[in-house]
Short mmCIF file of C-alpha atoms in Angstrom, two decimals:
data_model
loop_
_atom_site.label_atom_id
_atom_site.label_comp_id
_atom_site.label_asym_id
_atom_site.label_seq_id
_atom_site.Cartn_x
_atom_site.Cartn_y
_atom_site.Cartn_z
CA MET S 1 -0.10 -0.10 0.11
CA ALA S 2 1.91 3.09 -1.17
CA ASP S 3 -0.19 5.66 1.03
CA GLU S 4 -0.33 3.52 3.89
CA ILE S 5 1.29 5.79 6.61
CA LYS S 6 4.68 4.27 8.14
CA ILE S 7 6.19 4.56 11.50
CA THR S 8 9.85 4.52 12.53
CA CYS S 9 11.01 1.86 15.12
CA LEU S 10 10.86 4.63 18.02
CA HIS S 11 7.09 5.19 17.09
CA ASP S 12 5.57 3.32 20.25
CA LYS S 13 8.15 5.12 22.72
CA HIS S 14 6.98 8.78 21.04
CA VAL S 15 3.48 7.87 21.98
CA ALA S 16 4.39 6.50 25.65
CA LEU S 17 5.93 9.97 25.99
CA GLY S 18 2.77 11.68 24.86
CA ALA S 19 4.30 13.27 21.81
CA LEU S 20 1.87 15.27 19.53
CA MET S 21 2.09 12.99 16.53
CA SER S 22 1.39 13.92 12.82
CA PRO S 23 2.09 12.84 9.63
CA PHE S 24 5.47 14.05 7.77
CA ALA S 25 7.09 12.71 4.69
CA GLY S 26 4.72 9.45 4.91
CA TYR S 27 5.81 8.77 8.35
CA ASP S 28 3.83 9.25 11.67
CA MET S 29 6.57 11.55 13.33
CA PRO S 30 6.58 13.32 16.73
CA ILE S 31 6.16 17.53 16.28
CA GLN S 32 6.74 17.77 20.00
CA TYR S 33 6.80 16.40 23.45
CA ASN S 34 7.07 19.21 25.77
CA GLY S 35 6.42 22.24 23.86
CA ILE S 36 8.52 23.47 20.63
CA GLU S 37 10.30 26.47 22.66
CA ILE S 38 11.52 24.08 25.75
CA GLU S 39 12.93 21.64 23.07
CA HIS S 40 14.40 24.37 20.97
CA ASN S 41 16.11 25.53 24.21
CA ALA S 42 17.37 22.31 25.40
CA VAL S 43 19.33 22.01 22.10
CA ARG S 44 20.69 25.69 22.10
CA LYS S 45 21.56 25.39 25.55
CA ASN S 46 22.03 21.72 26.75
CA VAL S 47 21.37 18.64 24.67
CA GLY S 48 18.46 16.84 22.79
CA VAL S 49 17.79 14.04 20.86
CA PHE S 50 15.78 13.63 17.85
CA ASP S 51 14.65 10.46 15.87
CA VAL S 52 15.41 11.12 12.37
CA SER S 53 14.88 7.40 11.18
CA HIS S 54 12.60 8.62 8.55
CA MET S 55 15.64 9.81 6.47
CA GLY S 56 16.92 7.58 3.59
CA GLU S 57 20.09 6.10 3.13
CA VAL S 58 21.84 4.63 -0.35
CA ARG S 59 25.05 3.21 -0.43
CA ILE S 60 27.27 3.22 -3.62
CA THR S 61 29.93 1.07 -4.27
CA GLY S 62 31.77 -0.23 -7.26
CA PRO S 63 34.82 0.53 -9.67
CA GLU S 64 33.43 3.68 -10.67
CA ALA S 65 31.54 4.75 -7.45
CA GLU S 66 33.57 7.81 -6.99
CA LYS S 67 33.30 8.86 -10.44
CA PHE S 68 29.62 8.53 -10.38
CA VAL S 69 28.85 10.19 -7.10
CA ASN S 70 30.72 13.07 -8.04
CA TYR S 71 28.75 13.26 -11.45
CA ILE S 72 25.30 13.36 -9.72
CA PHE S 73 26.42 15.37 -6.91
CA THR S 74 27.30 19.37 -6.81
CA ASN S 75 30.20 19.02 -3.99
CA ASP S 76 33.39 17.62 -5.08
CA ILE S 77 34.52 14.50 -3.41
CA ALA S 78 37.44 13.24 -5.36
CA GLY S 79 40.18 12.06 -3.66
CA ALA S 80 38.73 12.87 -0.22
CA GLU S 81 39.97 11.31 2.62
CA ILE S 82 37.98 8.43 4.04
CA GLY S 83 35.67 9.48 7.26
CA LYS S 84 34.92 12.90 5.48
CA VAL S 85 31.28 13.90 5.03
CA PHE S 86 30.07 16.55 2.60
CA TYR S 87 26.82 18.79 2.19
CA GLY S 88 25.50 19.14 -1.32
CA MET S 89 22.72 18.43 -3.66
CA MET S 90 21.71 16.36 -6.45
CA LEU S 91 20.22 18.55 -9.68
CA TYR S 92 18.29 18.36 -12.90
CA PRO S 93 19.98 19.40 -15.86
CA ASP S 94 18.08 22.53 -15.47
CA GLY S 95 19.55 23.05 -12.18
CA GLY S 96 16.41 22.75 -10.51
CA THR S 97 16.98 20.48 -7.23
CA VAL S 98 16.29 16.91 -7.10
CA ASP S 99 17.40 16.90 -3.43
CA ASP S 100 19.67 18.07 -0.87
CA LEU S 101 21.84 15.31 1.02
CA LEU S 102 24.89 14.61 2.83
CA VAL S 103 27.51 12.13 1.24
CA TYR S 104 29.92 9.85 3.58
CA LYS S 105 33.03 8.57 2.21
CA MET S 106 33.11 5.13 3.57
CA GLY S 107 35.98 3.88 1.82
CA GLU S 108 37.54 3.84 -1.52
CA ASN S 109 34.89 3.83 -4.08
CA ASP S 110 32.38 3.45 -1.20
CA PHE S 111 29.81 5.83 -0.43
CA PHE S 112 26.88 6.38 1.80
CA LEU S 113 24.20 8.85 0.82
CA VAL S 114 21.58 10.34 3.31
CA ILE S 115 18.44 11.84 1.67
CA ASN S 116 15.25 13.27 2.46
CA ALA S 117 12.31 11.12 3.55
CA ALA S 118 10.16 12.98 1.36
CA ASN S 119 12.22 12.20 -1.32
CA ILE S 120 13.20 8.69 -1.08
CA ASP S 121 11.25 7.13 -3.90
CA LYS S 122 12.40 9.86 -6.35
CA ASP S 123 15.79 10.15 -5.43
CA VAL S 124 16.29 6.40 -5.54
CA ALA S 125 14.63 6.19 -9.06
CA TRP S 126 16.77 9.26 -10.14
CA ILE S 127 20.12 7.66 -8.77
CA ASN S 128 19.47 4.29 -10.43
CA GLU S 129 18.27 6.26 -13.77
CA GLN S 130 21.89 8.06 -13.82
CA ALA S 131 23.74 4.77 -12.68
CA ALA S 132 22.94 2.88 -15.97
CA ASN S 133 26.14 4.21 -17.55
CA PHE S 134 28.48 3.54 -14.61
CA ASP S 135 29.99 0.30 -13.21
CA VAL S 136 28.48 0.74 -9.78
CA LYS S 137 26.21 -0.98 -7.32
CA VAL S 138 23.31 1.18 -5.77
CA ASP S 139 22.04 -0.53 -2.67
CA HIS S 140 18.76 1.06 -0.92
CA GLN S 141 19.53 0.78 2.78
CA SER S 142 16.84 2.84 4.29
CA GLU S 143 14.62 -0.19 5.56
CA TYR S 144 17.90 -1.15 7.63
CA TYR S 145 18.90 2.09 9.06
CA SER S 146 17.23 3.79 11.95
CA GLN S 147 18.83 7.37 12.85
CA LEU S 148 19.07 9.38 15.98
CA ALA S 149 20.53 13.07 16.25
CA VAL S 150 21.99 13.82 19.51
CA GLN S 151 22.41 17.77 19.39
CA GLY S 152 23.32 20.50 21.41
CA PRO S 153 26.63 21.88 23.22
CA GLU S 154 26.46 18.94 25.99
CA ALA S 155 26.18 16.47 23.15
CA GLU S 156 29.61 15.32 22.94
CA LYS S 157 29.49 14.53 26.59
CA THR S 158 26.59 12.91 26.40
CA MET S 159 27.57 10.59 23.71
CA GLY S 160 30.44 9.69 25.83
CA ALA S 161 28.97 9.20 29.15
CA VAL S 162 25.39 8.00 28.08
CA LEU S 163 26.01 5.81 25.02
CA ASN S 164 29.57 4.91 25.54
CA LEU S 165 30.72 6.55 22.43
CA ASP S 166 33.87 8.63 22.59
CA CYS S 167 33.41 11.18 19.69
CA THR S 168 36.12 13.58 20.81
CA ASP S 169 38.05 12.47 17.86
CA LEU S 170 35.77 13.55 15.26
CA THR S 171 35.82 16.83 13.87
CA PHE S 172 33.13 18.63 12.31
CA TYR S 173 31.66 17.05 9.04
CA THR S 174 33.70 13.60 9.84
CA HIS S 175 32.22 10.11 10.63
CA LYS S 176 33.65 7.18 11.93
CA GLU S 177 32.61 3.36 11.98
CA VAL S 178 32.08 1.74 15.40
CA GLU S 179 31.40 -1.94 16.69
CA TYR S 180 28.28 -1.60 19.04
CA ASP S 181 26.35 -4.57 20.23
CA GLY S 182 27.74 -6.72 17.60
CA GLU S 183 27.12 -4.48 14.69
CA THR S 184 29.15 -1.82 12.66
CA ILE S 185 27.24 1.65 13.52
CA ILE S 186 27.97 4.96 11.74
CA VAL S 187 28.53 8.13 13.74
CA SER S 188 29.21 11.47 12.41
CA ARG S 189 29.79 15.00 13.98
CA THR S 190 26.78 16.71 11.78
CA GLY S 191 23.32 17.81 12.37
CA TYR S 192 20.63 20.33 11.33
CA THR S 193 20.05 22.56 14.31
CA GLY S 194 23.24 24.97 14.26
CA GLU S 195 24.83 23.29 17.43
CA ASP S 196 27.07 21.11 17.69
CA GLY S 197 25.88 17.25 17.61
CA PHE S 198 26.19 14.04 16.33
CA GLU S 199 24.23 11.72 13.99
CA VAL S 200 24.22 7.76 14.48
CA TYR S 201 23.10 5.36 11.94
CA ALA S 202 22.22 2.07 13.25
CA SER S 203 19.85 -1.11 13.09
CA ALA S 204 16.28 -1.08 14.89
CA PRO S 205 17.52 -2.61 17.99
CA VAL S 206 20.48 -0.28 18.30
CA ILE S 207 18.59 2.87 17.94
CA MET S 208 16.01 1.62 20.33
CA LYS S 209 18.28 1.21 23.14
CA MET S 210 20.33 4.02 22.61
CA TRP S 211 17.12 6.17 22.79
CA ASP S 212 16.10 4.39 25.98
CA LEU S 213 19.65 5.15 27.66
CA LEU S 214 19.34 8.77 26.52
CA ILE S 215 15.69 9.20 27.74
CA ALA S 216 16.71 7.51 31.08
CA ALA S 217 19.74 9.87 31.69
CA GLY S 218 17.49 12.87 31.03
CA VAL S 219 17.94 13.76 27.69
CA GLN S 220 15.24 15.79 26.14
CA PRO S 221 13.10 14.18 23.44
CA CYS S 222 12.83 16.61 20.75
CA GLY S 223 10.15 16.65 17.84
CA LEU S 224 10.38 17.93 14.38
CA GLY S 225 8.65 21.02 15.60
CA CYS S 226 11.99 22.53 17.05
CA ARG S 227 14.25 20.62 14.08
CA ASP S 228 12.78 23.42 12.06
CA THR S 229 12.91 26.26 14.37
CA LEU S 230 16.55 25.30 14.73
CA ARG S 231 17.84 25.08 11.47
CA PHE S 232 15.77 27.83 9.91
CA GLU S 233 17.50 30.12 12.73
CA ALA S 234 20.96 28.50 11.62
CA GLY S 235 20.11 29.46 8.11
CA LEU S 236 19.68 25.96 6.91
CA PRO S 237 17.59 25.25 3.96
CA LEU S 238 14.57 22.33 3.92
CA TYR S 239 13.89 20.80 0.76
CA GLY S 240 10.48 21.69 -0.04
CA ASP S 241 10.77 25.26 1.19
CA GLU S 242 14.15 26.60 0.17
CA LEU S 243 15.25 23.99 -2.41
CA THR S 244 12.48 22.59 -5.02
CA PRO S 245 12.53 21.42 -8.56
CA GLU S 246 12.16 25.04 -9.32
CA ILE S 247 14.87 26.64 -6.87
CA SER S 248 18.65 25.80 -7.64
CA PRO S 249 21.11 26.15 -4.91
CA ILE S 250 22.38 29.13 -6.79
CA MET S 251 19.02 30.78 -6.18
CA ALA S 252 18.94 29.46 -2.55
CA THR S 253 22.83 31.25 -2.42
CA LEU S 254 24.09 27.85 -1.73
CA GLY S 255 26.53 27.92 -4.52
CA MET S 256 29.72 27.29 -2.33
CA PHE S 257 28.23 23.77 -2.27
CA CYS S 258 28.45 23.53 -6.11
CA LYS S 259 31.93 22.75 -7.45
CA LEU S 260 31.43 24.36 -11.10
CA ASP S 261 35.22 23.79 -11.77
CA LYS S 262 35.55 20.20 -10.56
CA GLU S 263 36.76 17.39 -13.22
CA GLY S 264 33.85 15.74 -15.19
CA GLY S 265 31.42 18.25 -13.96
CA PHE S 266 27.95 17.21 -12.96
CA ILE S 267 24.23 17.21 -13.67
CA GLY S 268 22.99 20.66 -13.55
CA ARG S 269 26.81 22.16 -13.71
CA ASP S 270 25.95 24.42 -16.82
CA ALA S 271 22.85 25.66 -15.90
CA CYS S 272 24.31 26.87 -12.30
CA ALA S 273 27.29 28.30 -14.15
CA GLN S 274 24.99 30.24 -16.16
CA GLN S 275 22.68 31.48 -13.49
CA LYS S 276 25.92 32.28 -11.54
CA ALA S 277 27.33 34.42 -14.51
CA GLU S 278 24.07 36.29 -15.29
CA GLY S 279 22.44 36.28 -11.71
CA SER S 280 19.52 34.10 -11.47
CA ALA S 281 16.26 35.97 -11.63
CA LYS S 282 15.02 34.94 -8.10
CA LYS S 283 17.32 34.90 -4.83
CA LEU S 284 16.63 33.56 -1.55
CA VAL S 285 17.29 36.29 1.31
CA GLY S 286 16.41 36.70 4.90
CA LEU S 287 14.02 39.19 6.22
CA GLU S 288 13.45 40.76 9.49
CA LEU S 289 10.17 42.19 10.60
CA LYS S 290 10.02 45.20 13.29
CA ASP S 291 6.77 43.90 14.18
CA LYS S 292 5.81 40.93 16.05
CA ALA S 293 3.55 39.60 13.17
CA ILE S 294 4.61 36.10 11.84
CA PRO S 295 5.65 35.79 8.20
CA ARG S 296 4.65 32.04 7.06
CA HIS S 297 5.17 29.92 4.19
CA GLY S 298 3.66 31.48 0.81
CA TYR S 299 2.85 35.06 2.28
CA GLU S 300 3.80 37.57 -0.43
CA VAL S 301 6.65 39.78 -0.23
CA LEU S 302 5.98 43.17 -1.74
CA ASP S 303 8.06 46.09 -3.02
CA GLY S 304 5.98 49.07 -2.72
CA GLU S 305 2.60 47.66 -4.63
CA ASN S 306 4.47 45.11 -6.45
CA VAL S 307 4.67 41.39 -5.45
CA VAL S 308 8.22 40.67 -5.74
CA GLY S 309 8.39 37.06 -4.34
CA TYR S 310 7.02 34.87 -1.21
CA VAL S 311 7.97 33.64 2.21
CA THR S 312 9.57 30.20 2.10
CA THR S 313 9.88 29.84 5.77
CA GLY S 314 8.95 32.24 8.58
CA TYR S 315 8.88 32.11 12.34
CA ARG S 316 8.82 34.17 15.56
CA SER S 317 12.13 33.48 16.26
CA ILE S 318 13.00 31.61 19.68
CA SER S 319 16.46 32.40 20.18
CA CYS S 320 16.80 35.95 18.25
CA GLU S 321 13.10 37.03 19.62
CA LYS S 322 12.51 38.29 16.08
CA SER S 323 9.74 37.83 13.63
CA LEU S 324 12.05 36.38 10.65
CA ALA S 325 11.59 34.84 7.40
CA PHE S 326 13.26 33.44 4.46
CA ALA S 327 12.07 34.62 1.12
CA LEU S 328 12.34 34.14 -2.61
CA VAL S 329 12.44 37.35 -4.18
CA ASP S 330 13.46 39.12 -7.44
CA ARG S 331 17.15 39.55 -7.50
CA ALA S 332 16.80 43.13 -8.11
CA VAL S 333 15.15 43.68 -4.93
CA GLY S 334 17.37 41.19 -2.66
CA ALA S 335 20.22 43.63 -1.66
CA LEU S 336 21.16 43.54 2.09
CA GLY S 337 19.26 46.38 3.85
CA ASN S 338 16.88 47.01 1.20
CA GLU S 339 13.26 47.58 2.66
CA LEU S 340 10.40 45.38 1.61
CA SER S 341 7.16 44.20 2.94
CA ILE S 342 5.21 41.11 3.73
CA ARG S 343 1.34 40.89 3.42
CA ILE S 344 0.07 38.83 6.63
CA ARG S 345 -3.64 38.23 6.26
CA LYS S 346 -5.34 41.77 5.64
CA LYS S 347 -2.04 43.60 6.90
CA VAL S 348 1.01 44.79 5.10
CA PHE S 349 4.35 44.83 7.61
CA PRO S 350 7.54 46.23 6.71
CA ALA S 351 10.57 43.79 6.42
CA THR S 352 14.27 44.70 5.98
CA VAL S 353 16.58 42.40 3.91
CA VAL S 354 19.16 40.89 6.35
CA LYS S 355 21.46 37.99 6.28
CA LYS S 356 20.05 34.34 6.20
CA ARG S 357 22.14 33.35 9.31
CA PHE S 358 19.92 34.72 12.19
CA TYR S 359 21.54 32.82 14.50
CA GLN S 360 25.22 32.34 14.56
CA PRO S 361 26.07 28.27 14.74
CA ASN S 362 28.46 26.91 17.70
CA TYR S 363 29.99 24.32 15.61
CA LYS S 364 33.01 22.28 16.96
CA LYS S 365 35.47 22.49 14.35
CA MET J 1 -9.67 18.55 31.08
CA SER J 2 -10.19 22.03 30.02
CA LYS J 3 -11.93 24.60 31.74
CA ILE J 4 -15.58 25.51 30.43
CA ILE J 5 -17.51 28.42 32.17
CA GLU J 6 -21.42 28.69 32.74
CA GLY J 7 -22.93 31.51 31.28
CA LEU J 8 -20.97 32.11 28.30
CA PHE J 9 -21.70 31.31 24.45
CA TYR J 10 -19.56 29.10 22.51
CA SER J 11 -18.72 28.93 18.73
CA GLU J 12 -18.13 25.63 16.96
CA SER J 13 -14.56 27.27 15.77
CA HIS J 14 -13.62 27.57 19.80
CA GLU J 15 -14.30 31.21 20.37
CA TYR J 16 -16.47 32.46 23.34
CA VAL J 17 -18.54 35.39 24.28
CA ARG J 18 -19.00 36.96 27.53
CA VAL J 19 -22.38 39.00 27.19
CA GLU J 20 -22.60 42.31 29.34
CA GLY J 21 -25.53 44.48 28.06
CA ASP J 22 -25.13 45.41 25.11
CA PHE J 23 -21.41 44.44 24.99
CA GLY J 24 -19.65 41.08 24.16
CA TYR J 25 -16.19 40.23 25.09
CA VAL J 26 -14.67 37.62 22.48
CA GLY J 27 -11.82 35.17 23.08
CA ILE J 28 -10.72 31.66 22.44
CA THR J 29 -11.70 28.89 24.94
CA ASP J 30 -9.39 26.93 27.26
CA HIS J 31 -9.67 23.85 25.13
CA ALA J 32 -8.52 25.99 21.95
CA GLN J 33 -5.39 27.42 23.81
CA HIS J 34 -4.76 24.33 25.10
CA GLU J 35 -4.76 22.76 21.43
CA LEU J 36 -2.64 25.43 20.17
CA GLY J 37 0.27 25.39 22.62
CA ASN J 38 2.01 28.61 23.61
CA VAL J 39 0.44 31.50 22.28
CA VAL J 40 3.39 33.87 20.61
CA TYR J 41 0.98 36.34 18.70
CA VAL J 42 -2.29 37.64 18.43
CA ASP J 43 -3.43 39.33 15.39
CA MET J 44 -6.09 41.54 16.59
CA PRO J 45 -8.76 43.75 15.17
CA GLU J 46 -8.98 47.53 15.47
CA VAL J 47 -11.28 49.72 17.17
CA ASP J 48 -14.02 50.61 15.05
CA ASP J 49 -13.73 47.79 12.82
CA GLU J 50 -16.80 45.82 11.84
CA VAL J 51 -17.03 42.41 12.45
CA VAL J 52 -19.59 39.83 11.13
CA ALA J 53 -20.71 36.52 12.50
CA GLY J 54 -19.04 33.68 11.17
CA GLU J 55 -16.18 35.83 9.59
CA GLU J 56 -12.91 35.89 10.21
CA PHE J 57 -11.37 38.79 12.56
CA GLY J 58 -7.76 37.93 13.22
CA ALA J 59 -5.64 35.13 14.28
CA VAL J 60 -3.88 33.38 17.20
CA GLU J 61 -0.30 31.76 16.24
CA SER J 62 1.89 29.53 18.29
CA THR J 63 5.53 28.92 16.83
CA LYS J 64 4.16 26.09 14.36
CA ALA J 65 1.02 27.54 12.97
CA ALA J 66 -1.39 30.45 12.74
CA SER J 67 -5.27 29.83 13.51
CA ASP J 68 -7.66 32.01 12.26
CA LEU J 69 -10.25 33.72 14.68
CA PHE J 70 -13.98 33.67 13.71
CA SER J 71 -16.25 36.07 14.95
CA PRO J 72 -19.05 34.56 16.93
CA VAL J 73 -21.12 37.85 16.69
CA SER J 74 -21.61 40.83 14.43
CA GLY J 75 -20.86 44.61 15.62
CA THR J 76 -18.31 47.12 16.14
CA VAL J 77 -15.16 46.70 17.92
CA VAL J 78 -14.91 49.29 20.58
CA GLU J 79 -11.77 47.75 22.82
CA VAL J 80 -9.08 45.36 21.72
CA ASN J 81 -7.02 43.46 24.65
CA GLU J 82 -3.78 45.70 24.58
CA ALA J 83 -2.08 43.49 27.03
CA LEU J 84 -1.91 40.80 24.29
CA GLU J 85 0.24 42.87 22.46
CA ASP J 86 3.24 42.38 24.88
CA GLU J 87 2.07 39.36 26.23
CA PRO J 88 0.39 36.78 24.20
CA GLY J 89 1.03 34.06 26.35
CA LEU J 90 -1.55 35.47 28.65
CA ILE J 91 -3.84 33.36 26.84
CA ASN J 92 -2.55 30.29 27.61
CA LYS J 93 -2.61 31.39 31.42
CA ASP J 94 -6.23 32.13 31.41
CA ALA J 95 -8.13 31.94 28.29
CA PHE J 96 -11.54 33.36 29.67
CA GLU J 97 -9.90 36.10 31.33
CA ASN J 98 -7.89 37.33 28.67
CA TRP J 99 -10.45 37.97 26.00
CA ILE J 100 -9.40 39.39 22.65
CA MET J 101 -11.77 41.80 21.52
CA LYS J 102 -14.93 43.92 22.96
CA VAL J 103 -17.57 44.14 20.69
CA GLU J 104 -20.88 46.39 20.41
CA LEU J 105 -23.28 43.68 19.55
CA SER J 106 -25.59 44.79 16.66
CA ASP J 107 -28.02 41.80 17.01
CA LYS J 108 -28.28 39.83 20.20
CA GLY J 109 -30.51 37.09 18.62
CA GLU J 110 -27.20 35.98 16.88
CA LEU J 111 -26.48 34.66 20.18
CA ASP J 112 -29.34 31.91 19.78
CA ASN J 113 -26.93 30.28 17.07
CA LEU J 114 -24.37 29.44 19.76
CA MET J 115 -23.81 26.98 22.06
CA ASP J 116 -24.14 27.03 26.06
CA ALA J 117 -21.51 25.65 28.38
CA ASN J 118 -23.32 22.11 27.98
CA GLY J 119 -23.47 22.14 24.35
CA TYR J 120 -19.84 23.26 23.87
CA LYS J 121 -18.68 20.26 26.61
CA ALA J 122 -20.23 17.92 24.27
CA MET J 123 -18.99 18.72 21.24
CA ILE J 124 -15.12 18.89 22.22
CA GLY J 125 -15.99 15.47 24.03
CA GLU J 126 -15.43 15.96 27.62
#
């Protein structure tokens, strides 16, 4: 049944904790346990744990694995050290975004791709289609892997003390494989919150055990509600809002993850190069309101009387205590400091173009 | 279990009216504030605005979402609860004490279309 809602291995535990559950990307996921603000602040000031088992995983191996991944991925993984993690996108030839993802270099010609839950079917089909001309094996492993994210300034301490996983040797955007309860698990210093933190990929039994240990140790369970407020403040995009088949990484101002000059190029490279050279018609910007009114996805952005774009994500920011938004607007009106406005229901509120990184991330590099 | 007060009139969209003479104090119910979670913004009408029964007059917002407010009565807004501008969370503390707007009722007959406390209690299943 294609439309049947899926659950993660931690579903019963979320329900037992009294979480507000809601469908997300085909999964019945926890939105919040104790309130978005409480969970958000736990991650900013202490530590929180997220069930992100809905994320998809694809392993790519074979003699041409590196060549292939580099061809479908915007960032440059050529010759990278084993243990490195890369962020980037897969693009359509016109520069529109198939998905944004992480690529883990597991070994020579051995890569682990982490993709968005909502895009799993589409991505796997896309990867398989592109793989036809390469000597590679594409192994879809989403059914096997469950995933936890432990995030916050106390994350490193928590990983050691509660899970007995010493992560002091991991630098930002690196990973290692560890033997744990008789299986090989993957641990990386990555996340989606703007704080230091780790992500763990393992079988369902191991993830369930780790979750129980973390909850018993008093680590705050965190739902998808604060995952979104946290990533938003840190200036991180969400596929579906800031990146879509119509929004290229150049438009989303994520050009630093698109290595236009790498050997062999990548799918969508020429479109990105053209957008970069000519300036894309649309551009993602940050907007700050003086008022407390809250901009939401889809609200119109105006320059005087003219509609010049729309809000992709907006919140009353918990950490910045301001009303803030990402918006896709005409490039001509997207300069920092420019005065625009946002229509919120019947009223129009002034908004200033600001940098998208509203909250300065505290990564441990 | 949420609080429900006798003597108020309730709408299906979880607003209440407390009637005093020709005026009605309109807010959201305790049940509604509980469902919303922390209120972080209240979009209120302005004094002298005309509101119409069943039509939108503002919104209450949590971090996650905005919920439109529908007026249970028709009339003219004579006062808004300005305390909510600085402290929207007052609605979570006491939704019945912290009304949103005071309306001069143009048709008290409309109150017959609303529920009493027992009716509302039955509707939310408590």
